[in-house]
Coordinates of C-alpha atoms in Angstrom, one line a residue:
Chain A
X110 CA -33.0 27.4 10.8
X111 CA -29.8 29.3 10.7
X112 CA -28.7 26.9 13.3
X113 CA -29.1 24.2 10.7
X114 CA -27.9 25.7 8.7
X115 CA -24.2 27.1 9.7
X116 CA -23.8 23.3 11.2
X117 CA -24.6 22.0 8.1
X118 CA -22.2 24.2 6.2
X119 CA -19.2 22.8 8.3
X120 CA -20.7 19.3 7.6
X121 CA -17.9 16.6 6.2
X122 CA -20.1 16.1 3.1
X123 CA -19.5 19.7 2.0
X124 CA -16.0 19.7 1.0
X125 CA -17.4 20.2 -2.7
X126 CA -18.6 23.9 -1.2
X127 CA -15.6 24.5 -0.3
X128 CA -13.5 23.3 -3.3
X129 CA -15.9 25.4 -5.4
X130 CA -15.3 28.9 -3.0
X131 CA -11.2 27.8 -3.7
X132 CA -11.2 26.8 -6.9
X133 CA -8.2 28.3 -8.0
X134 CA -6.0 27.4 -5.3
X135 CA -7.1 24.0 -4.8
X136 CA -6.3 23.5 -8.3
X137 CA -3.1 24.9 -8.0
X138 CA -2.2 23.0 -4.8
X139 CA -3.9 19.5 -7.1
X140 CA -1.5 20.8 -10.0
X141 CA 1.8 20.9 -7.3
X142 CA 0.5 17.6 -5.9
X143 CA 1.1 15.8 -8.8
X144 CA 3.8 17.0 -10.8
X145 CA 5.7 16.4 -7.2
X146 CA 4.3 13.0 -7.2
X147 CA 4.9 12.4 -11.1
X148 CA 8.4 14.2 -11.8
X149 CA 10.6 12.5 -9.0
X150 CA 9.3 8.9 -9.9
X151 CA 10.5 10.1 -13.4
X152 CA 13.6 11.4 -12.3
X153 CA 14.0 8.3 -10.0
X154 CA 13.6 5.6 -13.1
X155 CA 16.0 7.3 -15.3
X156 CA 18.8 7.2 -12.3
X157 CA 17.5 3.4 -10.9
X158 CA 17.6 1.9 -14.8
X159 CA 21.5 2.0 -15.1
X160 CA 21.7 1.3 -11.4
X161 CA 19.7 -1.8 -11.7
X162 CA 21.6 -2.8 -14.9
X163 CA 25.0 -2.7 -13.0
X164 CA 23.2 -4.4 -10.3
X165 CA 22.4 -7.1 -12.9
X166 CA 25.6 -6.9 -14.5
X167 CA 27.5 -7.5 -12.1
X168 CA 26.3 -9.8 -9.1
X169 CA 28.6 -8.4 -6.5
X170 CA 26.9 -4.7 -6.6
X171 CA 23.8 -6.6 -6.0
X172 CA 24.1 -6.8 -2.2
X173 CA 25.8 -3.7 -1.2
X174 CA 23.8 -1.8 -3.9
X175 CA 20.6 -3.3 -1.9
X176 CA 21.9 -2.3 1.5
X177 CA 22.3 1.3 0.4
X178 CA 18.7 1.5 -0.8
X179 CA 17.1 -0.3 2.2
X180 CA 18.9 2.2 4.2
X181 CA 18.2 5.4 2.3
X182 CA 14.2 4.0 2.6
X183 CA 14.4 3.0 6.6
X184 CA 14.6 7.9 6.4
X185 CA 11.2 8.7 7.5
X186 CA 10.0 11.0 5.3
X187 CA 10.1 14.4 7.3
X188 CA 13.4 13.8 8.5
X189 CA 15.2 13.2 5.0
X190 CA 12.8 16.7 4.2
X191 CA 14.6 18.6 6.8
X192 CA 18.2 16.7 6.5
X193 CA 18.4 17.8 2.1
X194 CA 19.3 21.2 2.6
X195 CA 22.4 21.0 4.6
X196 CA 23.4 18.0 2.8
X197 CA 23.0 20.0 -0.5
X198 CA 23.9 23.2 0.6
X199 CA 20.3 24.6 -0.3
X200 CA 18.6 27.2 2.3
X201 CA 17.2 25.6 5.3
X202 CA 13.3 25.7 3.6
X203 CA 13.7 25.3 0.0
X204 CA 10.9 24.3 -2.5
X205 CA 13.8 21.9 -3.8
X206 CA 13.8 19.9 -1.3
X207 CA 10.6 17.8 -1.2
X208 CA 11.6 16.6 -4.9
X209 CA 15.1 16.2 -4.2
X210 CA 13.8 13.5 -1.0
X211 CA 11.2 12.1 -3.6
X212 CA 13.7 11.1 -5.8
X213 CA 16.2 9.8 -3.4
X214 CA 13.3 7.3 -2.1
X215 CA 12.2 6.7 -5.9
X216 CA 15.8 5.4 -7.0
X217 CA 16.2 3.4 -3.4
X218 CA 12.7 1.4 -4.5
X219 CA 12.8 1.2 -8.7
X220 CA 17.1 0.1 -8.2
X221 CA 16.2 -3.2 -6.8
X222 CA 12.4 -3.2 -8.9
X223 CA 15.1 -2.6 -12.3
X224 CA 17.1 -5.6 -11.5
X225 CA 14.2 -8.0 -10.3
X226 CA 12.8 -7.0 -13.9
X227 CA 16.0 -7.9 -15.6
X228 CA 16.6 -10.7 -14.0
X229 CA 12.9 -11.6 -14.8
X230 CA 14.4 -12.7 -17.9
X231 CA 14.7 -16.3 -18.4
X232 CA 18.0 -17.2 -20.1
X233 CA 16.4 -19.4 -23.0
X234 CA 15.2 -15.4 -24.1
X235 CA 18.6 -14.0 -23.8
X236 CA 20.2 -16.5 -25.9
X237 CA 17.5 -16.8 -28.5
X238 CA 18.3 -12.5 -28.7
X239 CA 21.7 -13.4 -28.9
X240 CA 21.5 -15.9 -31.8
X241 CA 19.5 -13.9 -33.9
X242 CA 22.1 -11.1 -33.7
X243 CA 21.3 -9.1 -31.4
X244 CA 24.3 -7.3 -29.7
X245 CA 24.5 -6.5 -25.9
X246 CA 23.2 -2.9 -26.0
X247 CA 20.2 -3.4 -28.6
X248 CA 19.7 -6.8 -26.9
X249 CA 18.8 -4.9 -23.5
X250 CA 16.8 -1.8 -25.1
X251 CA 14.4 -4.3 -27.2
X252 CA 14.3 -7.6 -25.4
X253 CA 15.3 -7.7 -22.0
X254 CA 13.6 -4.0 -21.0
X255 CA 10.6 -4.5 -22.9
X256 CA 10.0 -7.9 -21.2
X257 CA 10.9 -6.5 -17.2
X258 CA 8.2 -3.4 -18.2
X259 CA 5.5 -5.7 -15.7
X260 CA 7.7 -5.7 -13.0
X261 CA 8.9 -2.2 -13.4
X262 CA 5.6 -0.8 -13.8
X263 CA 4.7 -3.1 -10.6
X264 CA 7.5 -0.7 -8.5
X265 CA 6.1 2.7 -10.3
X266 CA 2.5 2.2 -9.2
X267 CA 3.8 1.4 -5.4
X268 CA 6.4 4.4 -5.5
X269 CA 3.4 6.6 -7.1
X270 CA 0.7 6.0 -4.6
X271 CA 3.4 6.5 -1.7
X272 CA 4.5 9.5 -3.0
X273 CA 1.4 11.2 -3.4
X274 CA 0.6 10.7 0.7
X275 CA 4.6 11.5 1.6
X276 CA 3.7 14.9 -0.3
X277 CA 0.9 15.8 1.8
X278 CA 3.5 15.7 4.6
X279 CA 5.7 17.9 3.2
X280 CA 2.7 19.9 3.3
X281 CA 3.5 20.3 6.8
X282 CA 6.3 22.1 7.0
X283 CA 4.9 24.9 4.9
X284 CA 5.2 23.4 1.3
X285 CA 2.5 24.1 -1.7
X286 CA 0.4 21.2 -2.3
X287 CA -2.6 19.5 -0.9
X288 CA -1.4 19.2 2.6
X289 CA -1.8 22.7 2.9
X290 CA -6.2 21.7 3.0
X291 CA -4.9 20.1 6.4
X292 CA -2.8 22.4 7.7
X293 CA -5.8 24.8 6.7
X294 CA -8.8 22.7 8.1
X295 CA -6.4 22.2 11.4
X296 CA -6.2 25.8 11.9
X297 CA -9.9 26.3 11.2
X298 CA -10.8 23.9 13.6
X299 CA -10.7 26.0 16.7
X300 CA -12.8 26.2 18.8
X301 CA -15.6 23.8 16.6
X302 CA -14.6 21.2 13.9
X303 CA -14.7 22.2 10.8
X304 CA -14.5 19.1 8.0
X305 CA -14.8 20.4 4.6
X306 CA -11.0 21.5 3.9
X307 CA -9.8 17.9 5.7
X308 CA -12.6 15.5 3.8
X309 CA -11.5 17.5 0.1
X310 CA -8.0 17.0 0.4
X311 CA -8.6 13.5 1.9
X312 CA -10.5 13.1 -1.2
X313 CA -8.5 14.7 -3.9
X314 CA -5.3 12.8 -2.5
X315 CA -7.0 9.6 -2.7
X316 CA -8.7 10.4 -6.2
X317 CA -4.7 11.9 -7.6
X318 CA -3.3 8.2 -6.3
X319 CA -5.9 6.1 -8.0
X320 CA -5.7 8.2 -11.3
X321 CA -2.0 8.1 -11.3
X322 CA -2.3 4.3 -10.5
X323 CA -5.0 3.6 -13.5
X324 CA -2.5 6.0 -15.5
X325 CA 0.6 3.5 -14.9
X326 CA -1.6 0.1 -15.6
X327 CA -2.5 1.9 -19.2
X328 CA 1.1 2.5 -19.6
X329 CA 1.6 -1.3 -18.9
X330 CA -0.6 -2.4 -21.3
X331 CA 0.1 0.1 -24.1
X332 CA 4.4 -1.1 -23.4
X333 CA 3.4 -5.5 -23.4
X334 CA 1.2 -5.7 -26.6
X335 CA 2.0 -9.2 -26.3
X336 CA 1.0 -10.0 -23.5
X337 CA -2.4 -9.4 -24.3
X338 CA -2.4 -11.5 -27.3
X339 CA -1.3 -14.3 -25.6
X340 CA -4.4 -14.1 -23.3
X341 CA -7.1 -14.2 -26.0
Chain B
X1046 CA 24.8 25.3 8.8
X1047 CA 26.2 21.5 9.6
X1048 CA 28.8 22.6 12.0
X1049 CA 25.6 24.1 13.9
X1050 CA 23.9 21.2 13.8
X1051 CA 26.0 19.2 15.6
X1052 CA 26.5 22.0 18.3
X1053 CA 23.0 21.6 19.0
X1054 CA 23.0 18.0 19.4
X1055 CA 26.2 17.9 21.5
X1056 CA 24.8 21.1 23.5
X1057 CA 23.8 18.6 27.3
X1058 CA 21.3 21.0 28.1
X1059 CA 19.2 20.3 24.6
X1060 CA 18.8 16.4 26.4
X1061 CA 18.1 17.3 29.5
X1062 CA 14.5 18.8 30.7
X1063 CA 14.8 22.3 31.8
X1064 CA 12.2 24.7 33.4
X1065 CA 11.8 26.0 29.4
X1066 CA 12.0 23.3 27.9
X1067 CA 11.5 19.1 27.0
X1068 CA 15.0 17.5 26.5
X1069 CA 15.9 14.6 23.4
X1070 CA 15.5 12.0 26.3
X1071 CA 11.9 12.8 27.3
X1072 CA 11.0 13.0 23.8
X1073 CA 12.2 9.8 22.6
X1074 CA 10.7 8.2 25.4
X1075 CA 7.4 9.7 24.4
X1076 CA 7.9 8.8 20.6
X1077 CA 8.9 5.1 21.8
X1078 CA 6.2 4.9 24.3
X1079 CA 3.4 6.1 21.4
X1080 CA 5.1 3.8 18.9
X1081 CA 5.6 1.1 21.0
X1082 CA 1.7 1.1 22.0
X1083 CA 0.5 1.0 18.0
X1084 CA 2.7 -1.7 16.9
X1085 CA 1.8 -3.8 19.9
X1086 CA -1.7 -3.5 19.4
X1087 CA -1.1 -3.6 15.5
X1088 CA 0.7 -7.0 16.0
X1089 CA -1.8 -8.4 18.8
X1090 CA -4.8 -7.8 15.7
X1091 CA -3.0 -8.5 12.6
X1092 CA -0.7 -11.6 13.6
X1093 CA -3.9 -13.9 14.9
X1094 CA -5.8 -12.7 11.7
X1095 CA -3.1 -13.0 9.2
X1096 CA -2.6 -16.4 11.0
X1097 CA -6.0 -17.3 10.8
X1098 CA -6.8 -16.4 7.4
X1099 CA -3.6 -17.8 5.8
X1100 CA -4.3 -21.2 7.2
X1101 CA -7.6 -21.3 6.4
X1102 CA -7.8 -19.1 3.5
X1103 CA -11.4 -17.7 4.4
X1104 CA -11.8 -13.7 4.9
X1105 CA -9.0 -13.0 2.5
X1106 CA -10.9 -9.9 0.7
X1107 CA -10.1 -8.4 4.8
X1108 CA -6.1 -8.1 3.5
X1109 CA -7.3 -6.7 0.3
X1110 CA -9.5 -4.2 2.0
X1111 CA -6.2 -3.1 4.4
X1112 CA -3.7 -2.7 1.8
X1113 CA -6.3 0.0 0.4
X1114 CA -6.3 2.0 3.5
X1115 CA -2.9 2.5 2.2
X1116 CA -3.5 4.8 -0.9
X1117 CA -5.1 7.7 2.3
X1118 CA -2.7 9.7 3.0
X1119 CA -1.8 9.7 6.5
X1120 CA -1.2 13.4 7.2
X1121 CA -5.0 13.9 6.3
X1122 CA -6.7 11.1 8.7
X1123 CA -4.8 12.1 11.4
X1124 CA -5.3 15.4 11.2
X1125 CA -9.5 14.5 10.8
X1126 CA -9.7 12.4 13.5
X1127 CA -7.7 14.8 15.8
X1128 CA -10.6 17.6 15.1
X1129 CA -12.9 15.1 15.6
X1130 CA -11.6 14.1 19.1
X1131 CA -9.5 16.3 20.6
X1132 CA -12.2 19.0 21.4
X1133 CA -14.0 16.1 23.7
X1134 CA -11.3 16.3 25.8
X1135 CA -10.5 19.1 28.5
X1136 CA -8.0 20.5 30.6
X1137 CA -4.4 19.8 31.3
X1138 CA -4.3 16.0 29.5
X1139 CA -2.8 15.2 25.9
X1140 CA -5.8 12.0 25.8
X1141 CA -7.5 14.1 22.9
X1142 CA -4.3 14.3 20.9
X1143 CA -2.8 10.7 21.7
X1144 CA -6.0 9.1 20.8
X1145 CA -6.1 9.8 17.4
X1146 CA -2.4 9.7 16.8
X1147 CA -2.2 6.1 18.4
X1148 CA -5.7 4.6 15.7
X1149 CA -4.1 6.1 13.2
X1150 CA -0.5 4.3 13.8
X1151 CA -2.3 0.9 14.3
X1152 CA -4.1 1.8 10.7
X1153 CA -0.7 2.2 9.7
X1154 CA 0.9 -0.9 10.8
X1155 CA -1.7 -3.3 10.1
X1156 CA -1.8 -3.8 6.7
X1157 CA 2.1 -4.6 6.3
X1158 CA 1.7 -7.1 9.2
X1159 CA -1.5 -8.9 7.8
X1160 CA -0.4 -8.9 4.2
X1161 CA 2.7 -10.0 5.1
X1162 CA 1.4 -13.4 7.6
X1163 CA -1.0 -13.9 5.2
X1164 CA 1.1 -14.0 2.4
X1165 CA 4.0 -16.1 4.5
X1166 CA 1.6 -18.8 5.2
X1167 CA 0.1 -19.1 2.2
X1168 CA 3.8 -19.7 0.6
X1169 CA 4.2 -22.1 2.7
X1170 CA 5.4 -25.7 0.9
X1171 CA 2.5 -27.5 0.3
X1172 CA 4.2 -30.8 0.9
X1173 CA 5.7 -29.7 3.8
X1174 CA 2.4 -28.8 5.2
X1175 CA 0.9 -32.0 3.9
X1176 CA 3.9 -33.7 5.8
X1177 CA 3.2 -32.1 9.0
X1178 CA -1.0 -33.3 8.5
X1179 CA 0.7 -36.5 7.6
X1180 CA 2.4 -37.0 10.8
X1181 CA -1.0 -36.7 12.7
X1182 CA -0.3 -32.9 13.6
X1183 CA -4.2 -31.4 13.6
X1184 CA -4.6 -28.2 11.8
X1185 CA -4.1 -25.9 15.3
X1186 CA -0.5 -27.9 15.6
X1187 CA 0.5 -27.2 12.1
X1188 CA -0.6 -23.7 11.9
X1189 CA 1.2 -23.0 15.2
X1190 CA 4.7 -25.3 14.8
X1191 CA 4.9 -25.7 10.9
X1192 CA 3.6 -22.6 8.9
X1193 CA 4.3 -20.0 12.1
X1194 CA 7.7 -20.5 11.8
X1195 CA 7.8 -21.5 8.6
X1196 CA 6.5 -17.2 7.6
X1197 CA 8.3 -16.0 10.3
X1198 CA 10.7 -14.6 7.4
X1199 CA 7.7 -12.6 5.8
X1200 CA 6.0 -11.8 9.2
X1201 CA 9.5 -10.2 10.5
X1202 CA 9.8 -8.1 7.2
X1203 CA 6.2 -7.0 7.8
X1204 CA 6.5 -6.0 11.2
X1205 CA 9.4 -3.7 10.6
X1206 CA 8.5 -2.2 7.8
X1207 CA 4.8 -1.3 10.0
X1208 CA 7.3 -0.3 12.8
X1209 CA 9.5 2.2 10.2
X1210 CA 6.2 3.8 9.4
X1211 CA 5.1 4.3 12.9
X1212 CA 8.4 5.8 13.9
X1213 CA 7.8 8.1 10.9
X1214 CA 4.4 9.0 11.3
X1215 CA 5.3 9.3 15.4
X1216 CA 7.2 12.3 13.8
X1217 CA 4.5 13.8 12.1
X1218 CA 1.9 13.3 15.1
X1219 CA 4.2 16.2 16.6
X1220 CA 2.3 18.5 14.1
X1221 CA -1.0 18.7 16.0
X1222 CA 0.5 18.8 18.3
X1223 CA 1.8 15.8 20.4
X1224 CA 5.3 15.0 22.2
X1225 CA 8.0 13.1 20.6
X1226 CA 11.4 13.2 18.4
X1227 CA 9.1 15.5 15.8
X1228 CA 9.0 18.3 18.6
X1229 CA 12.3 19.7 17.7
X1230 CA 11.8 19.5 14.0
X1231 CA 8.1 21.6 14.0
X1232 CA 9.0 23.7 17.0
X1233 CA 12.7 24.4 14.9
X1234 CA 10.7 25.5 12.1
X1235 CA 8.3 27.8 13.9
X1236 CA 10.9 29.3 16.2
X1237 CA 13.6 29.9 12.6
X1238 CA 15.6 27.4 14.7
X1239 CA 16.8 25.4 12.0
X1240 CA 19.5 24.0 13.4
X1241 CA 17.0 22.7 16.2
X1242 CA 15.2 21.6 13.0
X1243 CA 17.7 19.5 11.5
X1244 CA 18.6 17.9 14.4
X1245 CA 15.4 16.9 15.6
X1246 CA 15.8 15.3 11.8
X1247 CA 19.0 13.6 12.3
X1248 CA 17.3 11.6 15.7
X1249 CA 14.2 10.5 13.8
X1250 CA 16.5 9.1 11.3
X1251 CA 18.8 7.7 13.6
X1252 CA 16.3 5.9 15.6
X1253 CA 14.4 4.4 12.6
X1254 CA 17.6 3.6 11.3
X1255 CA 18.7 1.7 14.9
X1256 CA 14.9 -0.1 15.4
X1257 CA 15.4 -1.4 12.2
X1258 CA 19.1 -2.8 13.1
X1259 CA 17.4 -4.0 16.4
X1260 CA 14.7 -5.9 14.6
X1261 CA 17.1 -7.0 12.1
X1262 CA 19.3 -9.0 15.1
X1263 CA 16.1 -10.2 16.6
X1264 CA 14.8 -11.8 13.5
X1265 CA 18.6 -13.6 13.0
X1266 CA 18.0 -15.0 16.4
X1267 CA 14.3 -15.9 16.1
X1268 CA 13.7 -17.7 12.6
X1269 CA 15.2 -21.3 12.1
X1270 CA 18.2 -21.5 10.5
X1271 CA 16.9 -24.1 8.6
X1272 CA 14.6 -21.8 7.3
X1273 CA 16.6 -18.5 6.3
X1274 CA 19.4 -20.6 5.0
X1275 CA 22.4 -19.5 7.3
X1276 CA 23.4 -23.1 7.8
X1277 CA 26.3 -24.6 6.0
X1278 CA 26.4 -27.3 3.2
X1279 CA 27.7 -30.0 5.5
X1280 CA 25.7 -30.0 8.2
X1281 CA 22.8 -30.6 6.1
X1282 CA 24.4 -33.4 4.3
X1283 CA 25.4 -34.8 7.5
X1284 CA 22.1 -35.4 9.1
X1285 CA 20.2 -36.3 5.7
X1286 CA 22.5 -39.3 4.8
X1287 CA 22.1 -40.6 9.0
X1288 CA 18.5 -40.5 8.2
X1289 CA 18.5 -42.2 4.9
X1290 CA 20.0 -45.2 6.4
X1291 CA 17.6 -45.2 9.3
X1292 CA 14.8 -45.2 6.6
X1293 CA 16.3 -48.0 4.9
X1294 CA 17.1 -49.8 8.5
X1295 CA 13.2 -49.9 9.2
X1296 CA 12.5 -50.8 6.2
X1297 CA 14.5 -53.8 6.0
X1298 CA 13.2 -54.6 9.2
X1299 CA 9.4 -54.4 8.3

């Protein structure tokens, strides 16, 4: 019986054991999760939306704007982790650095997801805008952004659900947030397996991505009223 | 702190294997050989069946189901199925630690590859393919002549994206532990080595940064120039009005 049952206790299925006994610091490595995966993408938007504008603006920032990104994105993830703090002069392990790397891969994706959108635009809507008095400035605040919000949500939901799994490797080298159910479950693992740590955080990473996705396809509906009048 | 960075780069004996310790060259041969391995096994499963499903557009829930093997986070299923494995495997061999580093790479790279062929031949002109059926081509001839090279843009941007991810995650599968570029940044960090640490960073960057380059050349020398558009105004002109007046030659003959 007690066989049973200590092989039963290190069974995958009873990660929600486990999350239960470490409640409070699951939670708080769930809460660090996600405002890691949230506030960069943030961050990221508000720097990519005048980037992609000027990329719009004017057509020959387009290309060398795009090489700069698709560089900046070719960084694996550890390494731009580890290459942050001398560039910024921060202490080699700094808690700063896993957002600072978020948002630098954030603006490389949403710059060129920003000027798709705009130039989503067909011209017959610009000029309509135009003639009914719109200047430039209002012109891109109420027409043109409003109508590249499908595209631009399109890039948030892909940044979102890669940033939740590039946290977990910052987990790795020591940061607070769900990778650190890996790290633990790897260090429990000796000389037996031991699943429950691995299968929660496995879990709770994939529940945090689809959440945050469902959260951004709200946002897309609540932004395009229109769209949904048109199909009914 | 970067001064010291590049004095641990430029130090020879950090390259070179010593009784201690694993030199740069040993580990990027490592990292190349475990990388190399996924994406060729990636690319010898996705390419026939991105192939085969674009063309006949049967199975296509199986590209669906890939791209959401994407949303698990990497760090989490390799670290599973190295618990899961590794302990099978005794003695003085790394099999229980490349094993699940290598399924977990090919999970990785598939779904960019497949999505990618799929999508390639599926956007494929439909007249040009009905052209191509129209010349008498069967459906293995067009598949293999017409809407292969006709994707071969998409397929190449799918391939290296899958093979930056690889060479990323090739990094991380130093953390349980395994050889390769991602040495030096995990054993930096344990050891308070940090400039060891950053420099182990700086050559995962740089040899993402160069495999893409590479693949970038290869991919201007292997799709058609008729297809990515490097080919000037003229010489299009030139051959199109030759064969407009060879149309109307056989048909004035007829």
């Amino acid at each position: 019986m007690t066989v049973l049952a200590s092989s039963s206790s290190s069974s995958p299925l009873q990660f929600w054991g486990y999350f239960m006994d470490h409640r409070s610091e699951d939670l708080g490595w769930l809460w660090d999760h996600t405002w890691l995966s949230v506030l960069p993408v943030v961050i990221g938007l508000l720097i990519a939306l005048p980037l992609g504008w000027l990329a719009r603006r004017y057509r020959w920032v387009y290309p060398p704007m795009m090489s700069i990104t698709g560089l900046l994105y070719t960084i694996p993830s550890i390494a731009l982790f580890v290459l942050i703090p001398p560039i910024f002069g921060l202490g080699a392990l700094d808690p700063k650095q896993v957002p600072i790397a978020l948002t630098i891969y954030s603006v490389a994706l949403l710059v060129r997801v920003v000027a798709d959108g705009l130039a989503s635009v067909s011209d017959e809507t610009i000029q309509a805008a135009t003639a009914i008095g719109y200047k430039p400035v209002g012109r891109l605040f109420r027409v043109e952004l409003p109508i590249a919000v499908p595209v631009i949500t399109a890039g948030l939901r892909v940044a979102l659900v890669a940033n939740v799994s590039i946290v977990a490797v910052a987990g790795t080298i020591g940061m607070s947030n769900l990778g650190q159910l890996f790290t633990q479950g790897f260090q429990q693992s000796t000389p037996d397996a031991y699943y429950p740590p691995i299968v929660l955080g496995i879990v709770l990473c994939v529940l945090l991505a689809l959440v945050l996705d469902l959260s951004v396809q709200a946002l897309n509906r609540l932004l395009t009223p229109w769209r949904r009048a048109v199909r009914t | 702190m970067i001064s010291s960075v590049i004095t641990w780069l430029n130090d020879p004996s950090h390259w070179r294997d010593t009784r201690l310790n694993t030199g740069i060259i040993t580990q990027l041969e490592a990292h190349l050989r475990f990388s190399g391995i996924a994406l060729l096994i990636a690319l010898l499963i996705a390419l026939p069946l991105g192939l085969f499903i674009g063309h006949t557009g049967r199975l296509s829930w199986l590209v669906a189901a890939a791209n959401a093997l994407r949303a698990l986070p990497t760090v989490g299923v390799l670290v599973l199925l190295t618990v899961m494995i590794a302990p099978n495997f005794h003695g003085r061999t790394d099999t229980g630690y490349v094993i699940p580093t290598e399924i977990v790479l090919v999970l990785l790279a598939i779904p960019p590859i497949l999505s990618n062929t799929y999508a390639g031949v599926q956007n494929v002109d439909p007249a040009v393919r009905d052209a191509a059926f129209g010349m008498g081509m069967t459906g293995s001839q067009v598949l293999l002549r017409v809407e292969f090279p006709c994707s071969l843009p998409l397929i190449f941007s799918g391939f290296r994206s899958a093979t930056l991810q690889v060479i990323a995650t090739a990094t991380i599968a130093s953390y349980i532990p395994l050889g390769g570029l991602g040495r030096f940044i995990y054993d930096g960090l344990a050891q308070q080595d940090f400039p060891q640490m950053i420099g182990g960073g700086v050559l995962v960057a740089a040899l993402a940064l160069s495999a893409d380059l590479l693949l970038a050349a290869v991919q201007r020398y292997a799709v058609s120039r008729g297809i990515s558009g490097r080919i000037s105004k003229k010489q299009v002109a030139a051959p199109d009005s030759r064969l407009a007046t060879v149309t109307q030659a056989e048909v004035a003959t007829v």
